[in-house]
Tab-separated table of C-alpha atoms in Angstrom:
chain	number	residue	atom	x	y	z
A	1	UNK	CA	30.502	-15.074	47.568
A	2	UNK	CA	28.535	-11.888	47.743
A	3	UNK	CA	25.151	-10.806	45.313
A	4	UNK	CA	26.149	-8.012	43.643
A	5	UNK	CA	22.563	-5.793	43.150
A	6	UNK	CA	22.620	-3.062	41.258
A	7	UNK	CA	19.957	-0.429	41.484
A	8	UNK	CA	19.810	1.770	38.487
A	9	UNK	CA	17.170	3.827	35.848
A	10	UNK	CA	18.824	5.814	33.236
A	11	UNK	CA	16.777	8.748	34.362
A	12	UNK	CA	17.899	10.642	37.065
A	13	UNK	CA	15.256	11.807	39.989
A	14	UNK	CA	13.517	8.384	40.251
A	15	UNK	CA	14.674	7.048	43.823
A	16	UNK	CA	17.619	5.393	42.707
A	17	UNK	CA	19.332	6.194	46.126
A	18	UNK	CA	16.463	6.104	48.172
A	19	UNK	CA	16.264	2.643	47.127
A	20	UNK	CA	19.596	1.496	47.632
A	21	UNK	CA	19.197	2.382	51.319
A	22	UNK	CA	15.960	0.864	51.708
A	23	UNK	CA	17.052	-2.384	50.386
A	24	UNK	CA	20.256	-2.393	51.969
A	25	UNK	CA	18.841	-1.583	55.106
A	26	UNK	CA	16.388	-4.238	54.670
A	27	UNK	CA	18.912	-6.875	53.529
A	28	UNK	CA	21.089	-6.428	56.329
A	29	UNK	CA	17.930	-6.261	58.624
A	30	UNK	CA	17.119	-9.819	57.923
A	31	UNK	CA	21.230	-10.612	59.194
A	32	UNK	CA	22.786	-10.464	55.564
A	33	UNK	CA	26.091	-8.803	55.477
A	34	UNK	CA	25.037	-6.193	53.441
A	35	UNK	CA	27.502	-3.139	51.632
A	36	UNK	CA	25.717	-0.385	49.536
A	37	UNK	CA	28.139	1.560	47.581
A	38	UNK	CA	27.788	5.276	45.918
A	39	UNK	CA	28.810	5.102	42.410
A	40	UNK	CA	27.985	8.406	41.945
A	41	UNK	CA	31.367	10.218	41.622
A	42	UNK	CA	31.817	13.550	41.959
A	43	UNK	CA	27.924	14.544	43.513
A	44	UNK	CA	28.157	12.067	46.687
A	45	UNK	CA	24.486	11.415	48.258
A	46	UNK	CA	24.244	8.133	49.120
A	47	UNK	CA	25.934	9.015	52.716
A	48	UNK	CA	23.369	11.880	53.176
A	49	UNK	CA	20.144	9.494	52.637
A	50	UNK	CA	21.909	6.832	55.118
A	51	UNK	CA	22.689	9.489	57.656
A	52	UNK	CA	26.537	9.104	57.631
A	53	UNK	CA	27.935	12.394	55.776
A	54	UNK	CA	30.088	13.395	59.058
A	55	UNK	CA	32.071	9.959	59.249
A	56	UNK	CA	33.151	9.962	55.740
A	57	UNK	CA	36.740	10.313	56.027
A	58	UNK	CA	38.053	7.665	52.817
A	59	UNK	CA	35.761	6.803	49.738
A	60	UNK	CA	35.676	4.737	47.133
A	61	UNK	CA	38.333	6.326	45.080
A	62	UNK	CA	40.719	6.150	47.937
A	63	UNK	CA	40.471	2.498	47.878
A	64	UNK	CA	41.154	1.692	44.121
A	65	UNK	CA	43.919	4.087	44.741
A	66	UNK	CA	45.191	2.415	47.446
A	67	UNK	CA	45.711	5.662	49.526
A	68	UNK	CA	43.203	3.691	52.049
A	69	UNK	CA	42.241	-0.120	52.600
A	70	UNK	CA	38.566	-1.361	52.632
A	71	UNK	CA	38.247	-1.494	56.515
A	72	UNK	CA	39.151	2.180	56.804
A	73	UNK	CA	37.188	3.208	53.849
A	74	UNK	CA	33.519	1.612	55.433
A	75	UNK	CA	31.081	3.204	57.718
A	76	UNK	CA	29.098	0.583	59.744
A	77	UNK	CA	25.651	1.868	60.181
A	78	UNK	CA	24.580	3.138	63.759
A	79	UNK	CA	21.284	1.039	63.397
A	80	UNK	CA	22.312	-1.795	62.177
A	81	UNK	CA	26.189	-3.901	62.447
A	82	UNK	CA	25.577	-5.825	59.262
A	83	UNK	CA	25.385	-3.093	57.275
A	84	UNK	CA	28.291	-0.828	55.831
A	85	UNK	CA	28.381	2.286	53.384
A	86	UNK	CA	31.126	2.698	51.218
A	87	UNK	CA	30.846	6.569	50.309
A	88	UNK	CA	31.429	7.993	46.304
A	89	UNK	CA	34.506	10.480	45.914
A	90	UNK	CA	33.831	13.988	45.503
A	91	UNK	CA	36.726	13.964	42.780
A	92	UNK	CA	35.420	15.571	39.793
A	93	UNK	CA	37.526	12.851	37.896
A	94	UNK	CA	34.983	10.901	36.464
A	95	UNK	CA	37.470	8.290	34.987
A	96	UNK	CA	38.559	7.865	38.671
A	97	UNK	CA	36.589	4.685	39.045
A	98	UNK	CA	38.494	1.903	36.755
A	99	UNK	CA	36.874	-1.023	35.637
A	100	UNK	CA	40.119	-3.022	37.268
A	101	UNK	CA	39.696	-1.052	40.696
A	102	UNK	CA	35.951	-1.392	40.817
A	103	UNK	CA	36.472	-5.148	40.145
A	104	UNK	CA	39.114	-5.521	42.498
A	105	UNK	CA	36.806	-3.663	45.131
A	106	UNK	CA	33.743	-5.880	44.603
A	107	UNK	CA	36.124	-8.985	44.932
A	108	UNK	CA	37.314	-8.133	48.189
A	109	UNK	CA	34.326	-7.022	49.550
A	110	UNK	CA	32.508	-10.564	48.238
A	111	UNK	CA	34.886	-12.414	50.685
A	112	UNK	CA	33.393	-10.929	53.711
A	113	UNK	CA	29.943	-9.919	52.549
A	114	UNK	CA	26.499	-11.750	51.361
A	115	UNK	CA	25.133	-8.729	49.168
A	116	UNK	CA	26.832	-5.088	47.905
A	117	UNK	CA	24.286	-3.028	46.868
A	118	UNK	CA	25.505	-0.904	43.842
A	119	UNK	CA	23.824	2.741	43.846
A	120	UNK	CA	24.317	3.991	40.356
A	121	UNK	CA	24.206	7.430	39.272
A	122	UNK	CA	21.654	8.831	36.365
A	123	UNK	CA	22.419	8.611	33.311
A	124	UNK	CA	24.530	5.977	30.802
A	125	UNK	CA	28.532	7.223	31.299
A	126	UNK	CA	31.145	5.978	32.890
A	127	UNK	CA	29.707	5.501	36.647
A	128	UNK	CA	26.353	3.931	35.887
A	129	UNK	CA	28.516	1.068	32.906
A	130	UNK	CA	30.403	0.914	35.915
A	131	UNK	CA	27.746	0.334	38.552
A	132	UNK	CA	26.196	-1.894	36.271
A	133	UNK	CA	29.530	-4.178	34.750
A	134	UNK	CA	30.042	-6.595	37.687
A	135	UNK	CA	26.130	-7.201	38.521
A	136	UNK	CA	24.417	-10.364	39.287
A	137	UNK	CA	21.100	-8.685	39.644
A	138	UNK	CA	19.472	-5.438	38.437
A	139	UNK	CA	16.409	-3.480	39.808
A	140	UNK	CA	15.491	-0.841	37.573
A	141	UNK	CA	13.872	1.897	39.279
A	142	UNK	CA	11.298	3.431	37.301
A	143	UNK	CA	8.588	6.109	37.899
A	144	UNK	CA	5.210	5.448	36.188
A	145	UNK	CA	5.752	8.220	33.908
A	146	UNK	CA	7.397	8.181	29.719
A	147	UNK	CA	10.322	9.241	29.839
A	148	UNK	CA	11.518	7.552	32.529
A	149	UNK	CA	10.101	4.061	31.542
A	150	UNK	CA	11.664	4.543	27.646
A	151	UNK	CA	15.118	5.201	30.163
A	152	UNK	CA	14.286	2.219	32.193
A	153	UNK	CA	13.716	-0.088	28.580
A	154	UNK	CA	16.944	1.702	27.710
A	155	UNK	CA	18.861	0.539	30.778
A	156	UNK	CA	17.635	-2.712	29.918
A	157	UNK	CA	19.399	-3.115	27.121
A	158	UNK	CA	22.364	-1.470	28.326
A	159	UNK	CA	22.345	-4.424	31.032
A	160	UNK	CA	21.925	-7.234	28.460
A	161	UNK	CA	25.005	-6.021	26.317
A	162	UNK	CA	27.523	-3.983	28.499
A	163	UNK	CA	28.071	-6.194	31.480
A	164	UNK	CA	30.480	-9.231	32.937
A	165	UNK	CA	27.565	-11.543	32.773
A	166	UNK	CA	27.086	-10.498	28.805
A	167	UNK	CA	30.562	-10.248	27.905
A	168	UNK	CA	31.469	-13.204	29.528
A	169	UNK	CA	28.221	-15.850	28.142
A	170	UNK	CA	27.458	-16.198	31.793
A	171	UNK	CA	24.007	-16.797	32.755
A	172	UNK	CA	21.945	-13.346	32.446
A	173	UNK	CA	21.474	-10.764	34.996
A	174	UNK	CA	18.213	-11.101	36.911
A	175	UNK	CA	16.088	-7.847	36.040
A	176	UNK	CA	13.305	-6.570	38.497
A	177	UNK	CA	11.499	-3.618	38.032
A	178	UNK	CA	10.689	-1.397	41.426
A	179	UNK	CA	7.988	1.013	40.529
A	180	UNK	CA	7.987	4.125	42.622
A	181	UNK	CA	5.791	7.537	43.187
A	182	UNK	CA	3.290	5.207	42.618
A	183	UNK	CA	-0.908	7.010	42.866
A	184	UNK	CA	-3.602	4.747	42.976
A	185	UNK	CA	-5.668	8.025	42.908
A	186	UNK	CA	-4.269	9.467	39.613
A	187	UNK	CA	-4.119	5.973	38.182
A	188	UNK	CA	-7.266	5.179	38.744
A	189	UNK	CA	-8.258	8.912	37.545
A	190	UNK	CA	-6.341	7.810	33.737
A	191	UNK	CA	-3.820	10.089	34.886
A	192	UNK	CA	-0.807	7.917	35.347
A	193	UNK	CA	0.027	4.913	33.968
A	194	UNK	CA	-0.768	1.532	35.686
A	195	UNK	CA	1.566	-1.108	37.443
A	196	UNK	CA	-0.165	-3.570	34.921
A	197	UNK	CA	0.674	-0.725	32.017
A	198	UNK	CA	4.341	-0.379	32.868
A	199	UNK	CA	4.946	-4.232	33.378
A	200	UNK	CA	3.394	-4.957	30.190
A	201	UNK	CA	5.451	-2.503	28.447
A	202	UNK	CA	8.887	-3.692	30.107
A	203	UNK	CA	7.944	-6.859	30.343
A	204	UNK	CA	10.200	-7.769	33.416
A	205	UNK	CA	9.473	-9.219	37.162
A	206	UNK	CA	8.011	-6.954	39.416
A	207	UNK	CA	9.984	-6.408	42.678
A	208	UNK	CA	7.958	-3.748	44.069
A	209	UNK	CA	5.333	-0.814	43.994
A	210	UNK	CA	6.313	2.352	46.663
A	211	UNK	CA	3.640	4.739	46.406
A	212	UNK	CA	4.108	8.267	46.733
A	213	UNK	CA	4.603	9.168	50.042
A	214	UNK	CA	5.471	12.116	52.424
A	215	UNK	CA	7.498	9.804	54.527
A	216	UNK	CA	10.094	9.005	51.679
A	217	UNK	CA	11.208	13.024	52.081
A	218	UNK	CA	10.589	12.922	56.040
A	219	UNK	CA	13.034	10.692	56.076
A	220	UNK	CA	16.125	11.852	53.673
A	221	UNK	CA	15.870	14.780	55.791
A	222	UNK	CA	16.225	12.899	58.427
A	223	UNK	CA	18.788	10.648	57.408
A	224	UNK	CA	16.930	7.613	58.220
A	225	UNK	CA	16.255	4.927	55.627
A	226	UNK	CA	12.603	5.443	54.899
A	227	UNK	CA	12.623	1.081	55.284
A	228	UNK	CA	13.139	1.800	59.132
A	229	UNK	CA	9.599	3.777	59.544
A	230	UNK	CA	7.961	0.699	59.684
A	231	UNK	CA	4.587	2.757	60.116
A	232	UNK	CA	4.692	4.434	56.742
A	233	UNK	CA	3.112	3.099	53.869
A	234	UNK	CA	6.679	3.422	51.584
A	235	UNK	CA	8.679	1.883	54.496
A	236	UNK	CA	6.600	-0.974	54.520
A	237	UNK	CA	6.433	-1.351	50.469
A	238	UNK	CA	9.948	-1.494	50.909
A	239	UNK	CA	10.350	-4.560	53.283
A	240	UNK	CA	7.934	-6.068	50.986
A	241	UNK	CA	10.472	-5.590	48.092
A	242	UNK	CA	12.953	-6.790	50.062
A	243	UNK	CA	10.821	-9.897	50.894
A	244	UNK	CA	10.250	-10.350	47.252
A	245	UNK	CA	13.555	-10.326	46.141
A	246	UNK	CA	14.446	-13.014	48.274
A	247	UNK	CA	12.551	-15.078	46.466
A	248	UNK	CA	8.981	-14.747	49.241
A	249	UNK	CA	5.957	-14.668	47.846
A	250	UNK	CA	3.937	-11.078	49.134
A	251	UNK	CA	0.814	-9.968	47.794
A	252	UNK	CA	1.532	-6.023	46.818
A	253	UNK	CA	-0.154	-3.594	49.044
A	254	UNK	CA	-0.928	0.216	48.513
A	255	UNK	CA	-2.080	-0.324	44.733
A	256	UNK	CA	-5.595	0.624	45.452
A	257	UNK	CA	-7.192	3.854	46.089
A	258	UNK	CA	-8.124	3.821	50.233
A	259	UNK	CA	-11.699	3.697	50.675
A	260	UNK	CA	-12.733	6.995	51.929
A	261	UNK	CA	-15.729	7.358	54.041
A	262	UNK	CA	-18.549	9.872	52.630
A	263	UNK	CA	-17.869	12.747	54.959
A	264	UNK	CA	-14.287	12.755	54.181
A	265	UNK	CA	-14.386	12.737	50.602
A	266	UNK	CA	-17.426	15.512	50.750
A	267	UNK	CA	-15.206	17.599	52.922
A	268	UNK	CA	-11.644	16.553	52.007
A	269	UNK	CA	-9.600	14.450	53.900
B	1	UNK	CA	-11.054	15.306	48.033
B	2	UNK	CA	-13.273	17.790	47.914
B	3	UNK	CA	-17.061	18.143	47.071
B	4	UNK	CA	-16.013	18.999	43.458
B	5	UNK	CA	-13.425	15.723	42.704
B	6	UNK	CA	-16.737	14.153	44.235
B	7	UNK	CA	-18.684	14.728	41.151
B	8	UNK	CA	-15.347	14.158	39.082
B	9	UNK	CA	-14.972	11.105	39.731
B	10	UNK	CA	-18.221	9.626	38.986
B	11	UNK	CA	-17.245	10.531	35.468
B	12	UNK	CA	-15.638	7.527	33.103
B	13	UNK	CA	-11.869	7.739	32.817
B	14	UNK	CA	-10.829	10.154	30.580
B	15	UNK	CA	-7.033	10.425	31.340
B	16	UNK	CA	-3.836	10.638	29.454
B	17	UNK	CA	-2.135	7.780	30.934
B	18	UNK	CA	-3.744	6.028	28.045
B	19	UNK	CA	-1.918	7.832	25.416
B	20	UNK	CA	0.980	7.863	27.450
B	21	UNK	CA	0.485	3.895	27.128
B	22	UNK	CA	0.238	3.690	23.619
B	23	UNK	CA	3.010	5.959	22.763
B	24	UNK	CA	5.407	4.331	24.456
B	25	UNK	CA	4.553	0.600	23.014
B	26	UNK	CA	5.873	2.275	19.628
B	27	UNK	CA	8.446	3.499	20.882
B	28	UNK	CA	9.883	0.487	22.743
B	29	UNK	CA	8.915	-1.772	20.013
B	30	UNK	CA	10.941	0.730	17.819
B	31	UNK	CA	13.936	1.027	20.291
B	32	UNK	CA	13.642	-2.589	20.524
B	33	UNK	CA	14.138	-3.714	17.214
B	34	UNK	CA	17.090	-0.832	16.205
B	35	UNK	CA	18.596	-2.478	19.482
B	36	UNK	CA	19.085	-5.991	17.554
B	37	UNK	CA	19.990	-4.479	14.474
B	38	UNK	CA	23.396	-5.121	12.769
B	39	UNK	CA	25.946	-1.966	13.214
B	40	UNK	CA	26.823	-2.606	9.474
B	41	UNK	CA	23.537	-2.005	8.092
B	42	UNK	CA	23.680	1.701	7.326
B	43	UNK	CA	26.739	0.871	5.342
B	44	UNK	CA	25.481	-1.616	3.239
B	45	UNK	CA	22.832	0.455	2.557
B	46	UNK	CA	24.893	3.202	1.132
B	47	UNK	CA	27.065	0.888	-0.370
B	48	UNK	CA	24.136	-0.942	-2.160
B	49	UNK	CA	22.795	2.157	-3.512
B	50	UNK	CA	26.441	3.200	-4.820
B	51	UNK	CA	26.440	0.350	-6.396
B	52	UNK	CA	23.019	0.149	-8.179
B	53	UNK	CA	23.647	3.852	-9.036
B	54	UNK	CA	26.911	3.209	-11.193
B	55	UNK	CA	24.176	1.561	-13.156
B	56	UNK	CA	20.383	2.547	-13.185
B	57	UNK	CA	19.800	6.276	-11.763
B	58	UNK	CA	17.774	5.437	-8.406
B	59	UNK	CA	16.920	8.135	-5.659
B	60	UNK	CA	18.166	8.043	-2.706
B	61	UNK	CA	15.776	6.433	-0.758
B	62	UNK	CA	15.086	4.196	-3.433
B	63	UNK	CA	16.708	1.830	-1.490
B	64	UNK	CA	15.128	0.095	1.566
B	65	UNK	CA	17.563	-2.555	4.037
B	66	UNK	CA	15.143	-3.748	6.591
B	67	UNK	CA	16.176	-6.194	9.412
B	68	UNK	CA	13.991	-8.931	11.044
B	69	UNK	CA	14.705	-11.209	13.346
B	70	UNK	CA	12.584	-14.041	15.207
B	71	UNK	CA	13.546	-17.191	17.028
B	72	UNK	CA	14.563	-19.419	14.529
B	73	UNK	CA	16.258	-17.145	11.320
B	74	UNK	CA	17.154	-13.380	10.792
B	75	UNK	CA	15.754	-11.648	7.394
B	76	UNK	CA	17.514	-9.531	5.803
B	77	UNK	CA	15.219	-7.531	3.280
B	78	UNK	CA	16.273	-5.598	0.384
B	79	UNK	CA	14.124	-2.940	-1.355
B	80	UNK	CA	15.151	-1.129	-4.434
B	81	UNK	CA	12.356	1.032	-6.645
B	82	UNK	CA	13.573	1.126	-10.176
B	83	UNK	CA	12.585	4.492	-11.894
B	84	UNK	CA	10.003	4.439	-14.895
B	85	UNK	CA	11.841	3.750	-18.294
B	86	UNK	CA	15.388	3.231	-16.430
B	87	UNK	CA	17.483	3.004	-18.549
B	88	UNK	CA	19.962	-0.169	-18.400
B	89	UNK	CA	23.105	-0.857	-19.313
């Protein structure tokens, strides 16, 4: 039986899909068997982030229609064998995905794998209830910023109401908050709020911190999982999540300000 | 960092993520508690006051339903202001 993760936020603009690469990647890195899936009908990204967007030839859609089985529908990544994306539909049917097809889906893709990573789109319609219905686990992505941690608190309760696990009594889903954009500088200038403000304010289990980084846009140009540049600050914030969510214990990294020396804060560096 | 934010930053913290802080506590708290609320509640509310009104001339927001719930018991409170002098059937 697979972990069904869902990655979501309400607020659109927050790293949702960044995320859902990084931790796929990640997951599968370590040897799981590891799907991530675009639920974001109708403006398809997850296959640009992951690299993939010329070897989509069946998505999603196709499959709960049946014009397409599972096998032909997946792209195994290039980097890594375990891991397989499962591309949104560019229908602009948003009722496309049914809750019986998206079930069905997840079922047959829990024989074969250990987690499917659900990418949600923005927002609280169909595609994110339906990103969200059949999870075991959630990881809100939030930016240290209002409105998107009232969307995250939002989400939250969205999650405890709206899901299999709710409607059916079944033990909760596990929420974990990933902060991301994340400035030790501005934070510790009053300008942003803190890790500590956020957590005490969504009172949830904290997964992760990714700072703000130029490598998180050098890579979705790139196509490359920001995860894999292992020398960059987010890319290594990331395998920490990934650590964490698997239950390690990591001490979180990059929530300081870097010690400057004096010439290089006199002169800018 | 320049040779300005040098001198900045020997200042105490003056930011806005503090208010930012703050207004959002309300705010969830708020969010929160309509969350847990009872989908009837507006109706009894108006159905209350229709009530009372057939009677005793109240204003409209003369009545007050409030909803509270903690571990052990949920509270429903009801709030109705009487006029001065109403008169009573």
């Amino acid at each position: 039986m697979a972990r069904i993760i869902v990655i979501t936020s309400g607020k659109g603009g927050v790293g949702k899909t960044t995320t859902s690469a990084a931790l796929a990647m990640g997951l599968a890195l370590r040897g799981n068997r590891t799907a991530v899936i675009d639920f974001d009908v109708g403006l398809r990204n997850l296959d640009l982030i992951m690299g993939c967007e010329r070897r989509v030839v069946y998505d999603f859609v196709n499959v709960i229609n049946r014009e397409a089985n599972l096998n032909q529908a997946l792209i195994r990544d290039k980097r890594c064998d375990n891991l397989y994306v499962l591309p949104a539909s560019q229908t602009r049917d948003k009722e496309a995905l049914t809750k019986e097809g998206v079930g069905t889906v997840l079922e047959e893709l829990s024989q074969t794998f250990d987690y499917i990573v659900c990418d949600s789109p923005a927002g609280i319609e169909h595609g994110a209830t339906m990103a969200m219905y059949f999870a075991d686990d959630a990881i809100v992505v939030t930016n240290p910023e209002v409105s998107s941690v009232r969307d995250s608190d939002r989400m939250l309760g969205i999650l405890s109401s709206k899901s299999r696990r709710a409607e059916t009594n079944a033990e909760p889903i596990r929420e974990f908050l990933l902060l991301t954009r994340y400035s030790p500088e501005r934070v510790a200038r009053g300008e942003m709020l803190s890790v500590d403000d956020v957590q005490e304010i969504l009172s949830l289990e904290l997964v992760g911190v990714i700072p703000e980084s130029k490598a998180v846009l050098g890579a979705s140009n790139a196509g490359v999982p920001v995860i894999l540049d292992k020398e960059s600050d987010a890319g290594q914030a990331y395998s920490d999540s990934v650590a964490r969510y698997l239950g390690e214990s990591v001490p979180h990294r990059f929530l300081e300000v870097e010690k400057k020396g004096f010439f290089s804060r006199l002169f800018g560096g | 960092m320049g040779l300005l934010d040098f001198f900045r930053s020997a200042r105490p913290n003056k930011g806005t993520a503090s208010v930012a802080k703050e207004r959002l506590q309300i705010l969830v708290a708020h969010d929160r508690a309509e969350r847990h609320r009872p989908s009837y509640l507006p109706r009894l509310q108006r159905e209350i006051l229709e009530v009372i009104r057939k009677y005793v001339d109240v204003d409209m927001n003369a009545v007050s339903v409030n909803y509270e719930q903690d571990d052990q018991h949920e509270i429903l409170e009801l709030n109705i202001i009487l006029p001065d002098g109403a008169q009573r059937a």
